[in-house]
Short mmCIF file of C-alpha atoms in Angstrom, two decimals:
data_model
loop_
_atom_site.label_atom_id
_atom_site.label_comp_id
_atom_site.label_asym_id
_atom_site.label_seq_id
_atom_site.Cartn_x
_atom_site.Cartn_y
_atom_site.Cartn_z
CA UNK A 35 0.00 0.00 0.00
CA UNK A 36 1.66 2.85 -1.07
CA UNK A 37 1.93 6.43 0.17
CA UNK A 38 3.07 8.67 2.66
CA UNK A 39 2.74 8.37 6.59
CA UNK A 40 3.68 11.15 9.34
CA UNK A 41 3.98 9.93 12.88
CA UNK A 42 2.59 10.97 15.26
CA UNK A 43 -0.84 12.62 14.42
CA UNK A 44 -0.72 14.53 17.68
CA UNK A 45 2.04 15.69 19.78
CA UNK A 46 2.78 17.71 23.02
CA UNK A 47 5.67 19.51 24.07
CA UNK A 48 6.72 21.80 26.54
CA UNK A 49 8.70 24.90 25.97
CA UNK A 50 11.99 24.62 25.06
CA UNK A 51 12.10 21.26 24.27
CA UNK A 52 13.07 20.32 20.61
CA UNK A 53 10.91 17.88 18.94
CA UNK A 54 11.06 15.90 15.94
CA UNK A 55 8.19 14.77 13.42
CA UNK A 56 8.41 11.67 11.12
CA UNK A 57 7.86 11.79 7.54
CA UNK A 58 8.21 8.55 5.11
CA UNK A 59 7.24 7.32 1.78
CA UNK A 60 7.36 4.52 -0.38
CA UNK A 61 6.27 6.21 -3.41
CA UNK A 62 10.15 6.31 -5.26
CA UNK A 63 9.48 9.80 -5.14
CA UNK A 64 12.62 12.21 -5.19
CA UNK A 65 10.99 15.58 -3.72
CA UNK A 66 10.22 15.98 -0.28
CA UNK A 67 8.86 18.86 1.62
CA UNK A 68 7.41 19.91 4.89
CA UNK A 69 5.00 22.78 5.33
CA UNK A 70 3.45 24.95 7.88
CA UNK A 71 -0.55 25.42 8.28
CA UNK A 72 -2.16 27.70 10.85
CA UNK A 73 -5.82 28.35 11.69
CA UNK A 74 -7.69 30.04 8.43
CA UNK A 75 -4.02 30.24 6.47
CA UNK A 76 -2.58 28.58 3.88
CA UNK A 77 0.59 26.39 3.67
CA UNK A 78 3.75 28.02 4.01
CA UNK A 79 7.04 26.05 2.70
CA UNK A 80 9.83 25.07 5.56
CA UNK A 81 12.28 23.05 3.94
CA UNK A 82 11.82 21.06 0.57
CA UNK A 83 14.65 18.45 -0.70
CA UNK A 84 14.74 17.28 -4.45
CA UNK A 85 17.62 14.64 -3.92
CA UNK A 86 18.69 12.58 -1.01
CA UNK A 87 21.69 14.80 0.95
CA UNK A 88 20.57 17.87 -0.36
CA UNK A 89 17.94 20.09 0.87
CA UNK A 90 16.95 24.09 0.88
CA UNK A 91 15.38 26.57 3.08
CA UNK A 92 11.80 27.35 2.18
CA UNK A 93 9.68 30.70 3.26
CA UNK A 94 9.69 30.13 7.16
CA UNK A 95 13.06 27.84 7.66
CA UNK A 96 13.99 29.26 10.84
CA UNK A 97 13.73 27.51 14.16
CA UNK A 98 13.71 24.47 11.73
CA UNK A 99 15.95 21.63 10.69
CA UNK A 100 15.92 18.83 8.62
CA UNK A 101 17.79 16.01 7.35
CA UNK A 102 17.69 13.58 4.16
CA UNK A 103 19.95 10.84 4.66
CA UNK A 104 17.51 8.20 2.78
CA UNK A 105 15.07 8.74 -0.07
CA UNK A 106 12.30 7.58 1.79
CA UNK A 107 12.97 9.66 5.26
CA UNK A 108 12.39 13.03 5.62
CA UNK A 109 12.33 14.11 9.09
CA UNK A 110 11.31 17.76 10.57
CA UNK A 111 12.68 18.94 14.00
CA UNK A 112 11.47 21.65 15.68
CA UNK A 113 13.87 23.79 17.70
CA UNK A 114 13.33 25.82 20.74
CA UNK A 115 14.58 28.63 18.61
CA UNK A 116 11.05 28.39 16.62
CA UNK A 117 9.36 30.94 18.56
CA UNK A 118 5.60 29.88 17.37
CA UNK A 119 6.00 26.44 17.41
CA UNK A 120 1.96 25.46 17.54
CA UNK A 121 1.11 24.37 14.23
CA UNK A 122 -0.50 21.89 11.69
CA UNK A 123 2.70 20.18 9.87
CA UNK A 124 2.28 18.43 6.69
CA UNK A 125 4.69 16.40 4.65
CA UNK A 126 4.52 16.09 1.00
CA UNK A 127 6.44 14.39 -1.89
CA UNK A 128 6.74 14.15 -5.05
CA UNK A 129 8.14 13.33 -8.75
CA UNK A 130 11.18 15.46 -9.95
CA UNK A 131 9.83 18.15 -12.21
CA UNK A 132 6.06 18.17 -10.90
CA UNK A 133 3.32 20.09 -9.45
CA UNK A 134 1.45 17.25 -8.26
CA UNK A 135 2.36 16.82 -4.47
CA UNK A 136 1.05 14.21 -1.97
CA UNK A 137 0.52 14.80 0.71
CA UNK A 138 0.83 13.17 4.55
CA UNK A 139 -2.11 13.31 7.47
CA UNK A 140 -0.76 15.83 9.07
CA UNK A 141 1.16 16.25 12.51
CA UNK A 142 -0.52 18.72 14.96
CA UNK A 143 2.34 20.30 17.23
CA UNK A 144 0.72 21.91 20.36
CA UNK A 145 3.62 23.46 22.39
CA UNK A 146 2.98 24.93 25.90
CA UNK B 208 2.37 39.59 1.91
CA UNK B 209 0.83 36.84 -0.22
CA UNK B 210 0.81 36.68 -3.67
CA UNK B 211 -2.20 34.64 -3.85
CA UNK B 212 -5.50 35.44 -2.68
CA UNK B 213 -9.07 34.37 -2.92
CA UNK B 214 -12.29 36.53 -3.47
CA UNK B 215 -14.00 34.39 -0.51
CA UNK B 216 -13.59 32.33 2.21
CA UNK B 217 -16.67 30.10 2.39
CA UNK B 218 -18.69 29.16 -0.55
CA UNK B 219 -22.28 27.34 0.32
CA UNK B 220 -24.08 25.44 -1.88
CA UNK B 221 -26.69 22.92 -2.58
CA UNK B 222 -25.76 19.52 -3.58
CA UNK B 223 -26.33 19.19 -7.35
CA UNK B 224 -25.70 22.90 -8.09
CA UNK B 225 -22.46 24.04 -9.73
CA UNK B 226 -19.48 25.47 -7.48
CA UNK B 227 -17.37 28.60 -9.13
CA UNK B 228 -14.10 29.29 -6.70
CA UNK B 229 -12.33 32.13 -7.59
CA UNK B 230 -8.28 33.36 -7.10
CA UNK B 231 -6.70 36.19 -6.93
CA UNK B 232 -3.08 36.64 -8.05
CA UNK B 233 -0.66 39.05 -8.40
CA UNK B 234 2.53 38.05 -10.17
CA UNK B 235 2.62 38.61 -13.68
CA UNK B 236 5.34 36.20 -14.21
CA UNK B 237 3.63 33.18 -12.68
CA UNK B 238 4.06 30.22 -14.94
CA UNK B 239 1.74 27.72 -13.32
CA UNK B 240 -1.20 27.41 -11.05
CA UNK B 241 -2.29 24.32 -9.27
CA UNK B 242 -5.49 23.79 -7.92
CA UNK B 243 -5.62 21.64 -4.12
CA UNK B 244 -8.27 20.21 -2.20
CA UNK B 245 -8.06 19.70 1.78
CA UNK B 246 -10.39 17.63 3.54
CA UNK B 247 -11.09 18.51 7.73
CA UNK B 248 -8.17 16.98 9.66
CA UNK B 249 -6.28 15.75 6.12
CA UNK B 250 -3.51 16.60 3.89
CA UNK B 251 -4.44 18.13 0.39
CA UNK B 252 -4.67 16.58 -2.68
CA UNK B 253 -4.04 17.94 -5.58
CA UNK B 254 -6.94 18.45 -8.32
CA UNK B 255 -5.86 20.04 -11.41
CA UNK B 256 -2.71 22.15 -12.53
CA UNK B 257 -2.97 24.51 -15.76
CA UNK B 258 -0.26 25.91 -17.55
CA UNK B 259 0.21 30.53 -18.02
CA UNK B 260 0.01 29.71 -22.02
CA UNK B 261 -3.46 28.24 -21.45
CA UNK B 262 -6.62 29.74 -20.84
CA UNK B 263 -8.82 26.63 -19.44
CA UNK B 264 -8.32 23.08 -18.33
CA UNK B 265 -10.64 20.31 -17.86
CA UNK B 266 -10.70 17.41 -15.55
CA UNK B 267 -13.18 14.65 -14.26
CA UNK B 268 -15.96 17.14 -13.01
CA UNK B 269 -13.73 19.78 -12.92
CA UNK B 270 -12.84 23.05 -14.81
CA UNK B 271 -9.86 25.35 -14.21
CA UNK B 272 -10.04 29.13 -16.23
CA UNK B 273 -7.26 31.22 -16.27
CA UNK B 274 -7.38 34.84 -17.23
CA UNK B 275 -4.10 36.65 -17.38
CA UNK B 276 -5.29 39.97 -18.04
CA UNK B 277 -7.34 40.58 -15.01
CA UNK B 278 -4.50 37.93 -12.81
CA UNK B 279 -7.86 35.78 -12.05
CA UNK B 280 -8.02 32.03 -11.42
CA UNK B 281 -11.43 30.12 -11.03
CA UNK B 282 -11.89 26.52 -10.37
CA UNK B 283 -15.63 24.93 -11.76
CA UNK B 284 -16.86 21.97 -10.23
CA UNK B 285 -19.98 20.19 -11.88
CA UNK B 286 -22.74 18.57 -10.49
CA UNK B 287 -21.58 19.25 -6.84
CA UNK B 288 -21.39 16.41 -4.29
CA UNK B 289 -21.59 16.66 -0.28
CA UNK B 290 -17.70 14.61 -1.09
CA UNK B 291 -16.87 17.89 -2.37
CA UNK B 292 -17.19 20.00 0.98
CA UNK B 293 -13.78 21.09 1.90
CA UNK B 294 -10.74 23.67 1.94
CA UNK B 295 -9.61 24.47 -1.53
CA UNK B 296 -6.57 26.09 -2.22
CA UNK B 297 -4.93 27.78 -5.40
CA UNK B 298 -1.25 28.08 -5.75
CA UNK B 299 1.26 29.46 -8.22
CA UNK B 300 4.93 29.02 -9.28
CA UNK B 301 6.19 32.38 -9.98
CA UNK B 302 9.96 31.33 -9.35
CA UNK B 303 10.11 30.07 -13.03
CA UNK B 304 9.43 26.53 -12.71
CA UNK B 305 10.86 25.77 -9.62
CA UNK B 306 8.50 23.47 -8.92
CA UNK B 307 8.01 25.14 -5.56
CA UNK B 308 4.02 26.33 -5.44
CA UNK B 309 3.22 29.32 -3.24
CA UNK B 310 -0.32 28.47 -1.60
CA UNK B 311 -3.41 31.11 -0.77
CA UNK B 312 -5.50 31.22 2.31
CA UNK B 313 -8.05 28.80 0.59
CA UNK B 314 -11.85 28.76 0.36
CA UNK B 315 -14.35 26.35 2.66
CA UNK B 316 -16.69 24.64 0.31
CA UNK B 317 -20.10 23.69 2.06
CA UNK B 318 -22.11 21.25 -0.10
CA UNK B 319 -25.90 21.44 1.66
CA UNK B 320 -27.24 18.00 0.78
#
C-alpha cells in the first residue's frame, strides 16, 4: 500500500524542548517537503529536498531543521529557537519536475 | 504579503448545483497554477494544474479558467457532491518553474445535501 505516513498525528511539548516529526514514503518519489498550516491560512514552505543529501530553506526555515539521509525519510525537527512552534505540519512528496504533491495526514504540534 | 488570494472564504451550496471558486493573483510572471483540495483533519490533494500559455483546463468534473489579463483564477466543479465539501486552495509558481508552489489562504466549500 503505497503512500506517505507522518507519525505521530498529535504531539505535546513543553517549551523549550526540541521535537522531531516523522515523515516517510514509499512512493520512489525524489521531492520531499514539509509545510506549515495555521488556523484560516494557507501552507507556508519550511524546507523542501529534491535529492537525497541535499535540501533548501523554504519561506519560514527558521527555528527548523531537517535532514535527508535516505530517499524515503524526511524528518522535521522543531527547535526551541522556533518561537511559534503550535502548528498543523504536513509532509509532501513528489516526482522530480512536478506540481502534483502528496501529501501526509498531518502532525498537529501543540507546544505549551 | 501573499501573492495569492481568494475573493471568498466560504462558498455554500446545494448539492447538485455548480461550485465557481475564484483566485486572486498578483505576479505577472507566474508560470503555473495548481489547484488543491483539503479535507477537515487531512492533507491536500491535488486536483488540477494549468499551464500561463493556457486559458482553461478540464478534468473529471472539474474546470480550471485562467485569465491573465485581469491575474484571475477560477476553479468549476460540476454537479456538486456533499464529497466535495472542503478547503480548496490555489497556488502558483512564480519562481520560473521551480516546482516550488506558493499556496493562498483557501476557500471552505459547504455542499448542503
Amino acid at each position: 500500500d503505497g503512500g506517505i505516513t507522518q507519525s505521530p498525528k498529535y504531539l505535546f511539548r513543553k517549551e523549550g524542548q526540541n521535537v522531531t516529526l516523522s515523515c516517510e514514503q514509499n512512493l520512489n518519489h525524489d521531492a520531499m517537503y514539509w509545510y506549515r498550516q495555521d488556523p484560516g491560512q494557507g501552507l507556508r514552505l519550511i524546507y523542501y529536498s529534491q535529492i537525497v543529501n541535499d535540501f533548501q530553506k523554504g519561506d519560514i526555515a527558521e527555528g527548523y531543521s531537517v535532514s535527508r539521509e535516505k530517499k524515503e525519510s524526511f524528518p522535521l525537527t522543531v527547535t526551541s529557537a522556533q518561537k511559534n512552534p503550535t502548528a498543523f505540519y504536513l509532509c509532501a512528496s513528489g516526482r522530480d519536475r512536478t506540481y502534483e504533491q502528496y501529501f501526509g495526514p498531518g502532525t498537529r504540534l501543540t507546544v505549551t | 504579503g501573499e501573492s495569492v488570494g481568494l475573493h471568498l472564504p466560504t462558498l455554500s451550496v446545494q448539492e447538485g448545483d455548480n461550485s465557481i471558486i475564484n483566485c486572486a493573483y498578483s505576479n505577472s510572471a507566474s508560470d503555473y497554477f495548481i489547484w488543491y483540495k483539503q479535507e477537515s483533519g487531512k492533507g491536500p490533494q491535488f486536483i488540477i494544474d494549468i499551464r500561463s500559455n493556457m486559458d482553461k483546463r478540464q478534468g473529471q468534473r472539474v474546470t480550471v479558467l485562467l485569465n491573465k489579463t485581469v491575474k484571475h483564477l477560477s476553479l468549476q466543479i460540476a454537479a456538486t457532491q456533499p464529497g466535495d465539501s472542503a478547503v480548496y486552495f490555489c497556488a502558483e509558481d512564480y519562481k520560473g518553474g521551480s516546482y516550488i508552489p506558493t499556496f493562498g489562504r483557501g476557500t471552505s466549500l459547504i455542499v448542503h445535501p
